[in-house]
């Protein structure tokens, strides 16, 4: 069985083993549209087991001998390092291409060629790229699974999975909750993925943004078709008191063609201790990070501030995803 080289007897409940017939074996994860509620329950069950194993033994050999290529065309702290930590905690190893300018991309190599090169040396790839659709394109050419680590202003599916896992860990099932997303909803790929994923549940969604950064109408339409109530605001005041989860995002400077337009909206919202006085006592405050002034550091010790816990949950979810696509969960 797996879990060799640990000093622990394997629990009969662990959903681990050689599962090459599992529906996720060899699959790419490009969009949250690939998931239904059954899949989510399964992923989170595996993520729970991963957390338990990390707490018990730290590192174990589920993916011993497997190699992840981490291919990042855009900066990252959390996605790159949590996938690295996830792979290493599972006994695997990582080829880090965190700065494509030192790779042959700077000589003009195309994405399909880069991906087809890296898959010769690895079993799974994580790709972050500035263009919408880049992961789908890579998956078209690759034989190994591609995990979308953010494609421009498109999607960030593994982030949405960890965001949903955070909501469930902190609040229980999302049914009945009101989730308010605030900030740059136009360019923010995390909110594009999270709103779609939440539409699988019986939730209410509020969107708070400056007029020029509203949630794209095609996403609103898609969610509307699922019968989910959605409201748009330019100020947080009206939505805050009914909010169970406040999901704050950064204005995505790198997606603005006009720097002046960015300057006008960059400080649109700042969550402070005063803001939190009007929030529910059990509301949770989330942020995919990095924050650049949208949440005051004075809030970091408020028990409702979930953004650091959110990052840790991310590693367990990514461990689960790696095990699934490599046929070990
Ligand atoms: N880190 C997240 C992303 O890459 C959010 C952000 O950068 O604002 O989409
Ligand atoms: N949340 C997130 O994707 O963070 P990074 O951009 O640091 O990877």
PDB file of C-alpha atoms and ligand atoms in Angstrom, residues 74-76 78-79 128 149-150 152 156 159 187-190 247 249-252 254-255 287-291, ligand 1:
ATOM      1  CA  UNK A  74       3.388  35.693 -13.245  1.00  0.00           C
ATOM      2  CA  UNK A  75       4.550  36.350  -9.672  1.00  0.00           C
ATOM      3  CA  UNK A  76       3.270  34.163  -6.851  1.00  0.00           C
ATOM      4  CA  UNK A  78       1.154  31.323  -2.027  1.00  0.00           C
ATOM      5  CA  UNK A  79       0.208  29.246  -5.078  1.00  0.00           C
ATOM      6  CA  UNK A 128       0.140  30.453 -13.931  1.00  0.00           C
ATOM      7  CA  UNK A 149      -2.762  28.279 -11.041  1.00  0.00           C
ATOM      8  CA  UNK A 150      -4.431  31.416 -12.461  1.00  0.00           C
ATOM      9  CA  UNK A 152      -4.999  36.178 -16.390  1.00  0.00           C
ATOM     10  CA  UNK A 156      -8.093  30.467 -10.294  1.00  0.00           C
ATOM     11  CA  UNK A 159      -7.861  29.057  -4.994  1.00  0.00           C
ATOM     12  CA  UNK A 187     -10.210  41.427 -13.146  1.00  0.00           C
ATOM     13  CA  UNK A 188     -10.159  39.253 -10.016  1.00  0.00           C
ATOM     14  CA  UNK A 189      -9.885  35.640 -11.159  1.00  0.00           C
ATOM     15  CA  UNK A 190     -10.410  34.361  -7.606  1.00  0.00           C
ATOM     16  CA  UNK A 247     -14.286  38.240   0.662  1.00  0.00           C
ATOM     17  CA  UNK A 249      -9.801  41.496  -3.109  1.00  0.00           C
ATOM     18  CA  UNK A 250      -6.959  43.708  -4.323  1.00  0.00           C
ATOM     19  CA  UNK A 251      -7.400  46.087  -7.251  1.00  0.00           C
ATOM     20  CA  UNK A 252      -5.384  44.236  -9.922  1.00  0.00           C
ATOM     21  CA  UNK A 254      -1.269  44.712 -13.588  1.00  0.00           C
ATOM     22  CA  UNK A 255      -4.529  44.318 -15.554  1.00  0.00           C
ATOM     23  CA  UNK A 287      -8.743  37.633   1.232  1.00  0.00           C
ATOM     24  CA  UNK A 288      -6.838  35.540  -1.342  1.00  0.00           C
ATOM     25  CA  UNK A 289      -3.806  37.805  -0.699  1.00  0.00           C
ATOM     26  CA  UNK A 290      -1.592  39.671  -1.376  1.00  0.00           C
ATOM     27  CA  UNK A 291      -3.315  42.638   0.288  1.00  0.00           C
TER      28      UNK A 291
HETATM   29  N1  LIG B   1      -3.157  35.928  -5.611  1.00  0.00           N
HETATM   30  C1  LIG B   1      -4.440  36.023  -6.247  1.00  0.00           C
HETATM   31  C2  LIG B   1      -4.284  35.785  -7.735  1.00  0.00           C
HETATM   32  O1  LIG B   1      -3.205  35.474  -8.186  1.00  0.00           O
HETATM   33  C3  LIG B   1      -5.103  37.323  -5.945  1.00  0.00           C
HETATM   34  C4  LIG B   1      -4.319  38.547  -6.303  1.00  0.00           C
HETATM   35  O2  LIG B   1      -3.210  38.464  -6.862  1.00  0.00           O
HETATM   36  O3  LIG B   1      -4.840  39.622  -6.023  1.00  0.00           O
HETATM   37  O4  LIG B   1      -5.257  35.882  -8.426  1.00  0.00           O
END
